[in-house]
Amino acid sequence: MELNFTGTDICAVNGTRSAPEAHYGLVVVGAGPSGVVAAIEAAKAGTKVLLVDENPVSGALMGNDVPLYFGGRMTAATQNSERMLEAIFMSMPELETAMEAGVELLLGTTAWGVYRNGPGVASLPEQVVGLADAERSWLIGFDHITLATGARDLAMAFPGWNQPGVMGAAALQMLLTRYDAFAGHRILVLGSHDLAIETAIMAHARGVEVAGLVEVRDAPQASAELQAKLAETGIAIHCNTAITSAKGGMDGVEAATLSNGQEVACDTICVAIGLIPSIELVDAMHGGRSLNATRGGYVPLGEATVSAVGDCAGLADTGFDHVAYRMEWMQALTTISADDTIICQCEEVTRADLIGVQPPNYLSRPDPMCARSLDTLLQDGPANPDQIKRLTRAGMGVCQGRRCRDQVAMLLALESGKPFGSIPLASHRAPVRPLPMKIMADWNEPEAMSAAWDVWFGIPTQWVPVEDLGTQYEEDHRQMLYTGMYE
């Protein structure tokens, strides 16, 4: 039977997607120093530029340690969005310069995903970036996108780290400089490389008491110049030492116990062992990246229409092996802490759960599950963080793995006896920020899109009422006869 069809298939995806709200020659994600410079230069060259930045971050996201590891040490001022917006403009006068140059600026706006036509999708009208603020989400088309998303904190687990007062260096610097909203008074800093000493000096200059720095190696790791500046403050570095636990009370951390037996009174423990380039958007769009130990970890490779600047493109290369340093810290903390130490705060997955490849205690553990472990898993091939995530739920919480993703990879490398680079990077998926469904929903979905929802999943009766199933079956049968599906 010869069939001759004319017209448009209403079930086709092509042409049914919502059109982008606007188009820009350049979209810059991140309004830090590098992002602002990139935006200004492009605007002066005559390009239509949009500069977006997720700051000021809402108090709710900060409470979930997104995008940085704030550790519950924000003042109540972070709940006042207008005050936070004013604080950002006061601390970043270059934003006004960008606006004067013709750059369109959106603050408090998250870039949650980038989409381009390729193997997974071929129906987009153009390459787009998904944006969202406190009220809605939308799509913006672009010719080129520059990622200036900076670097995020590396968290490290030890007994007591899952209480308020344990935070990251990037978050501390953000609260001290951009937001002026740090709630702590006396901090202990973990690490002694450039990041740690710079953080200690900044905190000291802003009136925060620094109880000292803790270093697992036998000597400070920062440059001689930074060590000299720290010496002028009188702040001590405890070498050949690690943190064994944090003691807390009603308001969180109250003291830290070190491996040398010393107890240090403090209300904040700042983890300044390292920063990780923020490549979530790059990875979620399946962009190229490579591991560079002297630049902080995985860095984007760059493409014709995608580029990265600032710390997102990699930390300054001083020749220091960041990966080896982090692995040494992880080995030290693993050696001196118990196996029931929490690794994933959101899902309460312990190190024993992770190595045993078991779900957290709040889920049942049938006998077949109890029989497996990382050793049995390794018999089938290299450890994969995505597989471990599905089996243990480590990384499935609201922080989207920001506190445990890197720790899981390091622990898998240690337990497997493999180099860190042999463990695959855990995948990132859009949205790369936790967003409410009411914001992500496309309330203005085109009629052509909604007309065929029930057939795109291959279930003709998916949205058919029970009482109409008989009628629907007859219609489906007639259609299959007509199209030749039955011989």
PDB file of N, CA, C and O in Angstrom, residues 50-87:
ATOM      1  N   LEU A  50      24.872  41.053  27.483  1.00  0.00           N
ATOM      2  CA  LEU A  50      24.101  40.827  28.706  1.00  0.00           C
ATOM      3  C   LEU A  50      25.039  40.243  29.747  1.00  0.00           C
ATOM      4  O   LEU A  50      25.706  39.231  29.499  1.00  0.00           O
ATOM      5  N   LEU A  51      25.101  40.862  30.920  1.00  0.00           N
ATOM      6  CA  LEU A  51      25.925  40.386  32.036  1.00  0.00           C
ATOM      7  C   LEU A  51      24.999  39.935  33.154  1.00  0.00           C
ATOM      8  O   LEU A  51      24.188  40.730  33.653  1.00  0.00           O
ATOM      9  N   VAL A  52      25.083  38.668  33.535  1.00  0.00           N
ATOM     10  CA  VAL A  52      24.209  38.137  34.591  1.00  0.00           C
ATOM     11  C   VAL A  52      25.052  37.623  35.744  1.00  0.00           C
ATOM     12  O   VAL A  52      26.154  37.103  35.544  1.00  0.00           O
ATOM     13  N   ASP A  53      24.518  37.771  36.949  1.00  0.00           N
ATOM     14  CA  ASP A  53      25.203  37.273  38.139  1.00  0.00           C
ATOM     15  C   ASP A  53      24.151  36.838  39.146  1.00  0.00           C
ATOM     16  O   ASP A  53      23.136  37.529  39.334  1.00  0.00           O
ATOM     17  N   GLU A  54      24.386  35.695  39.793  1.00  0.00           N
ATOM     18  CA  GLU A  54      23.399  35.167  40.738  1.00  0.00           C
ATOM     19  C   GLU A  54      23.393  35.887  42.077  1.00  0.00           C
ATOM     20  O   GLU A  54      22.500  35.684  42.893  1.00  0.00           O
ATOM     21  N   ASN A  55      24.385  36.715  42.317  1.00  0.00           N
ATOM     22  CA  ASN A  55      24.396  37.510  43.537  1.00  0.00           C
ATOM     23  C   ASN A  55      23.520  38.751  43.367  1.00  0.00           C
ATOM     24  O   ASN A  55      23.496  39.338  42.289  1.00  0.00           O
ATOM     25  N   PRO A  56      22.791  39.177  44.411  1.00  0.00           N
ATOM     26  CA  PRO A  56      22.768  38.582  45.749  1.00  0.00           C
ATOM     27  C   PRO A  56      22.004  37.264  45.785  1.00  0.00           C
ATOM     28  O   PRO A  56      20.886  37.179  45.293  1.00  0.00           O
ATOM     29  N   VAL A  57      22.628  36.274  46.378  1.00  0.00           N
ATOM     30  CA  VAL A  57      22.021  34.957  46.510  1.00  0.00           C
ATOM     31  C   VAL A  57      20.992  34.998  47.629  1.00  0.00           C
ATOM     32  O   VAL A  57      21.199  35.643  48.658  1.00  0.00           O
ATOM     33  N   SER A  58      19.875  34.311  47.440  1.00  0.00           N
ATOM     34  CA  SER A  58      18.821  34.304  48.455  1.00  0.00           C
ATOM     35  C   SER A  58      19.304  33.616  49.726  1.00  0.00           C
ATOM     36  O   SER A  58      20.195  32.752  49.696  1.00  0.00           O
ATOM     37  N   GLY A  59      18.714  33.978  50.838  1.00  0.00           N
ATOM     38  CA  GLY A  59      19.049  33.354  52.113  1.00  0.00           C
ATOM     39  C   GLY A  59      18.798  31.861  52.110  1.00  0.00           C
ATOM     40  O   GLY A  59      19.538  31.091  52.737  1.00  0.00           O
ATOM     41  N   ALA A  60      17.762  31.429  51.371  1.00  0.00           N
ATOM     42  CA  ALA A  60      17.449  29.999  51.309  1.00  0.00           C
ATOM     43  C   ALA A  60      18.564  29.222  50.624  1.00  0.00           C
ATOM     44  O   ALA A  60      18.972  28.150  51.082  1.00  0.00           O
ATOM     45  N   LEU A  61      19.095  29.760  49.517  1.00  0.00           N
ATOM     46  CA  LEU A  61      20.185  29.081  48.825  1.00  0.00           C
ATOM     47  C   LEU A  61      21.442  29.073  49.676  1.00  0.00           C
ATOM     48  O   LEU A  61      22.174  28.082  49.723  1.00  0.00           O
ATOM     49  N   MET A  62      21.713  30.181  50.352  1.00  0.00           N
ATOM     50  CA  MET A  62      22.868  30.223  51.245  1.00  0.00           C
ATOM     51  C   MET A  62      22.748  29.149  52.322  1.00  0.00           C
ATOM     52  O   MET A  62      23.734  28.509  52.697  1.00  0.00           O
ATOM     53  N   GLY A  63      21.542  28.951  52.814  1.00  0.00           N
ATOM     54  CA  GLY A  63      21.321  27.937  53.842  1.00  0.00           C
ATOM     55  C   GLY A  63      21.598  26.531  53.341  1.00  0.00           C
ATOM     56  O   GLY A  63      21.892  25.629  54.126  1.00  0.00           O
ATOM     57  N   ASN A  64      21.498  26.343  52.019  1.00  0.00           N
ATOM     58  CA  ASN A  64      21.808  25.044  51.419  1.00  0.00           C
ATOM     59  C   ASN A  64      23.230  24.993  50.874  1.00  0.00           C
ATOM     60  O   ASN A  64      23.582  24.085  50.121  1.00  0.00           O
ATOM     61  N   ASP A  65      24.045  26.012  51.246  1.00  0.00           N
ATOM     62  CA  ASP A  65      25.437  26.099  50.800  1.00  0.00           C
ATOM     63  C   ASP A  65      25.558  26.141  49.282  1.00  0.00           C
ATOM     64  O   ASP A  65      26.402  25.466  48.678  1.00  0.00           O
ATOM     65  N   VAL A  66      24.691  26.937  48.674  1.00  0.00           N
ATOM     66  CA  VAL A  66      24.719  27.157  47.231  1.00  0.00           C
ATOM     67  C   VAL A  66      24.809  28.651  46.970  1.00  0.00           C
ATOM     68  O   VAL A  66      24.048  29.416  47.562  1.00  0.00           O
ATOM     69  N   PRO A  67      25.709  29.115  46.110  1.00  0.00           N
ATOM     70  CA  PRO A  67      26.672  28.323  45.341  1.00  0.00           C
ATOM     71  C   PRO A  67      27.969  28.045  46.099  1.00  0.00           C
ATOM     72  O   PRO A  67      28.769  27.235  45.667  1.00  0.00           O
ATOM     73  N   LEU A  68      28.183  28.734  47.216  1.00  0.00           N
ATOM     74  CA  LEU A  68      29.406  28.554  47.990  1.00  0.00           C
ATOM     75  C   LEU A  68      29.087  27.886  49.329  1.00  0.00           C
ATOM     76  O   LEU A  68      27.929  27.810  49.745  1.00  0.00           O
ATOM     77  N   TYR A  69      30.123  27.462  50.014  1.00  0.00           N
ATOM     78  CA  TYR A  69      29.983  26.717  51.259  1.00  0.00           C
ATOM     79  C   TYR A  69      29.904  27.714  52.423  1.00  0.00           C
ATOM     80  O   TYR A  69      30.880  27.951  53.123  1.00  0.00           O
ATOM     81  N   PHE A  70      28.707  28.288  52.628  1.00  0.00           N
ATOM     82  CA  PHE A  70      28.521  29.346  53.620  1.00  0.00           C
ATOM     83  C   PHE A  70      28.500  28.824  55.051  1.00  0.00           C
ATOM     84  O   PHE A  70      28.761  29.575  55.992  1.00  0.00           O
ATOM     85  N   GLY A  71      28.134  27.575  55.254  1.00  0.00           N
ATOM     86  CA  GLY A  71      28.245  26.955  56.564  1.00  0.00           C
ATOM     87  C   GLY A  71      27.408  27.602  57.660  1.00  0.00           C
ATOM     88  O   GLY A  71      27.751  27.508  58.835  1.00  0.00           O
ATOM     89  N   GLY A  72      26.310  28.232  57.303  1.00  0.00           N
ATOM     90  CA  GLY A  72      25.426  28.817  58.307  1.00  0.00           C
ATOM     91  C   GLY A  72      26.018  29.988  59.060  1.00  0.00           C
ATOM     92  O   GLY A  72      25.559  30.315  60.164  1.00  0.00           O
ATOM     93  N   ARG A  73      27.016  30.656  58.493  1.00  0.00           N
ATOM     94  CA  ARG A  73      27.642  31.772  59.196  1.00  0.00           C
ATOM     95  C   ARG A  73      27.289  33.118  58.553  1.00  0.00           C
ATOM     96  O   ARG A  73      28.093  34.039  58.505  1.00  0.00           O
ATOM     97  N   MET A  74      26.035  33.240  58.066  1.00  0.00           N
ATOM     98  CA  MET A  74      25.554  34.503  57.523  1.00  0.00           C
ATOM     99  C   MET A  74      24.733  35.225  58.588  1.00  0.00           C
ATOM    100  O   MET A  74      24.064  34.595  59.393  1.00  0.00           O
ATOM    101  N   THR A  75      24.803  36.537  58.583  1.00  0.00           N
ATOM    102  CA  THR A  75      23.951  37.304  59.486  1.00  0.00           C
ATOM    103  C   THR A  75      22.545  37.383  58.903  1.00  0.00           C
ATOM    104  O   THR A  75      22.308  37.034  57.741  1.00  0.00           O
ATOM    105  N   ALA A  76      21.601  37.870  59.702  1.00  0.00           N
ATOM    106  CA  ALA A  76      20.217  38.011  59.243  1.00  0.00           C
ATOM    107  C   ALA A  76      20.093  39.005  58.107  1.00  0.00           C
ATOM    108  O   ALA A  76      19.079  39.026  57.397  1.00  0.00           O
ATOM    109  N   ALA A  77      21.128  39.814  57.898  1.00  0.00           N
ATOM    110  CA  ALA A  77      21.086  40.810  56.820  1.00  0.00           C
ATOM    111  C   ALA A  77      20.948  40.151  55.454  1.00  0.00           C
ATOM    112  O   ALA A  77      20.440  40.764  54.508  1.00  0.00           O
ATOM    113  N   THR A  78      21.379  38.889  55.329  1.00  0.00           N
ATOM    114  CA  THR A  78      21.296  38.218  54.032  1.00  0.00           C
ATOM    115  C   THR A  78      19.851  37.911  53.630  1.00  0.00           C
ATOM    116  O   THR A  78      19.601  37.537  52.488  1.00  0.00           O
ATOM    117  N   GLN A  79      18.917  38.043  54.563  1.00  0.00           N
ATOM    118  CA  GLN A  79      17.515  37.815  54.245  1.00  0.00           C
ATOM    119  C   GLN A  79      16.869  39.043  53.612  1.00  0.00           C
ATOM    120  O   GLN A  79      15.763  38.965  53.084  1.00  0.00           O
ATOM    121  N   ASN A  80      17.560  40.169  53.658  1.00  0.00           N
ATOM    122  CA  ASN A  80      17.038  41.418  53.095  1.00  0.00           C
ATOM    123  C   ASN A  80      17.634  41.611  51.707  1.00  0.00           C
ATOM    124  O   ASN A  80      18.772  42.053  51.564  1.00  0.00           O
ATOM    125  N   SER A  81      16.866  41.284  50.665  1.00  0.00           N
ATOM    126  CA  SER A  81      17.391  41.309  49.295  1.00  0.00           C
ATOM    127  C   SER A  81      17.789  42.713  48.856  1.00  0.00           C
ATOM    128  O   SER A  81      18.784  42.887  48.145  1.00  0.00           O
ATOM    129  N   GLU A  82      17.027  43.725  49.273  1.00  0.00           N
ATOM    130  CA  GLU A  82      17.359  45.092  48.878  1.00  0.00           C
ATOM    131  C   GLU A  82      18.670  45.533  49.523  1.00  0.00           C
ATOM    132  O   GLU A  82      19.511  46.182  48.888  1.00  0.00           O
ATOM    133  N   ARG A  83      18.857  45.178  50.762  1.00  0.00           N
ATOM    134  CA  ARG A  83      20.094  45.525  51.458  1.00  0.00           C
ATOM    135  C   ARG A  83      21.275  44.826  50.798  1.00  0.00           C
ATOM    136  O   ARG A  83      22.348  45.404  50.621  1.00  0.00           O
ATOM    137  N   MET A  84      21.085  43.547  50.413  1.00  0.00           N
ATOM    138  CA  MET A  84      22.154  42.789  49.781  1.00  0.00           C
ATOM    139  C   MET A  84      22.505  43.361  48.413  1.00  0.00           C
ATOM    140  O   MET A  84      23.682  43.426  48.033  1.00  0.00           O
ATOM    141  N   LEU A  85      21.493  43.787  47.671  1.00  0.00           N
ATOM    142  CA  LEU A  85      21.733  44.398  46.356  1.00  0.00           C
ATOM    143  C   LEU A  85      22.540  45.679  46.506  1.00  0.00           C
ATOM    144  O   LEU A  85      23.489  45.935  45.749  1.00  0.00           O
ATOM    145  N   GLU A  86      22.192  46.472  47.501  1.00  0.00           N
ATOM    146  CA  GLU A  86      22.928  47.708  47.763  1.00  0.00           C
ATOM    147  C   GLU A  86      24.368  47.406  48.158  1.00  0.00           C
ATOM    148  O   GLU A  86      25.308  48.097  47.721  1.00  0.00           O
ATOM    149  N   ALA A  87      24.570  46.345  48.960  1.00  0.00           N
ATOM    150  CA  ALA A  87      25.915  45.985  49.391  1.00  0.00           C
ATOM    151  C   ALA A  87      26.789  45.592  48.206  1.00  0.00           C
ATOM    152  O   ALA A  87      27.979  45.926  48.153  1.00  0.00           O
TER     153      ALA A  87
END
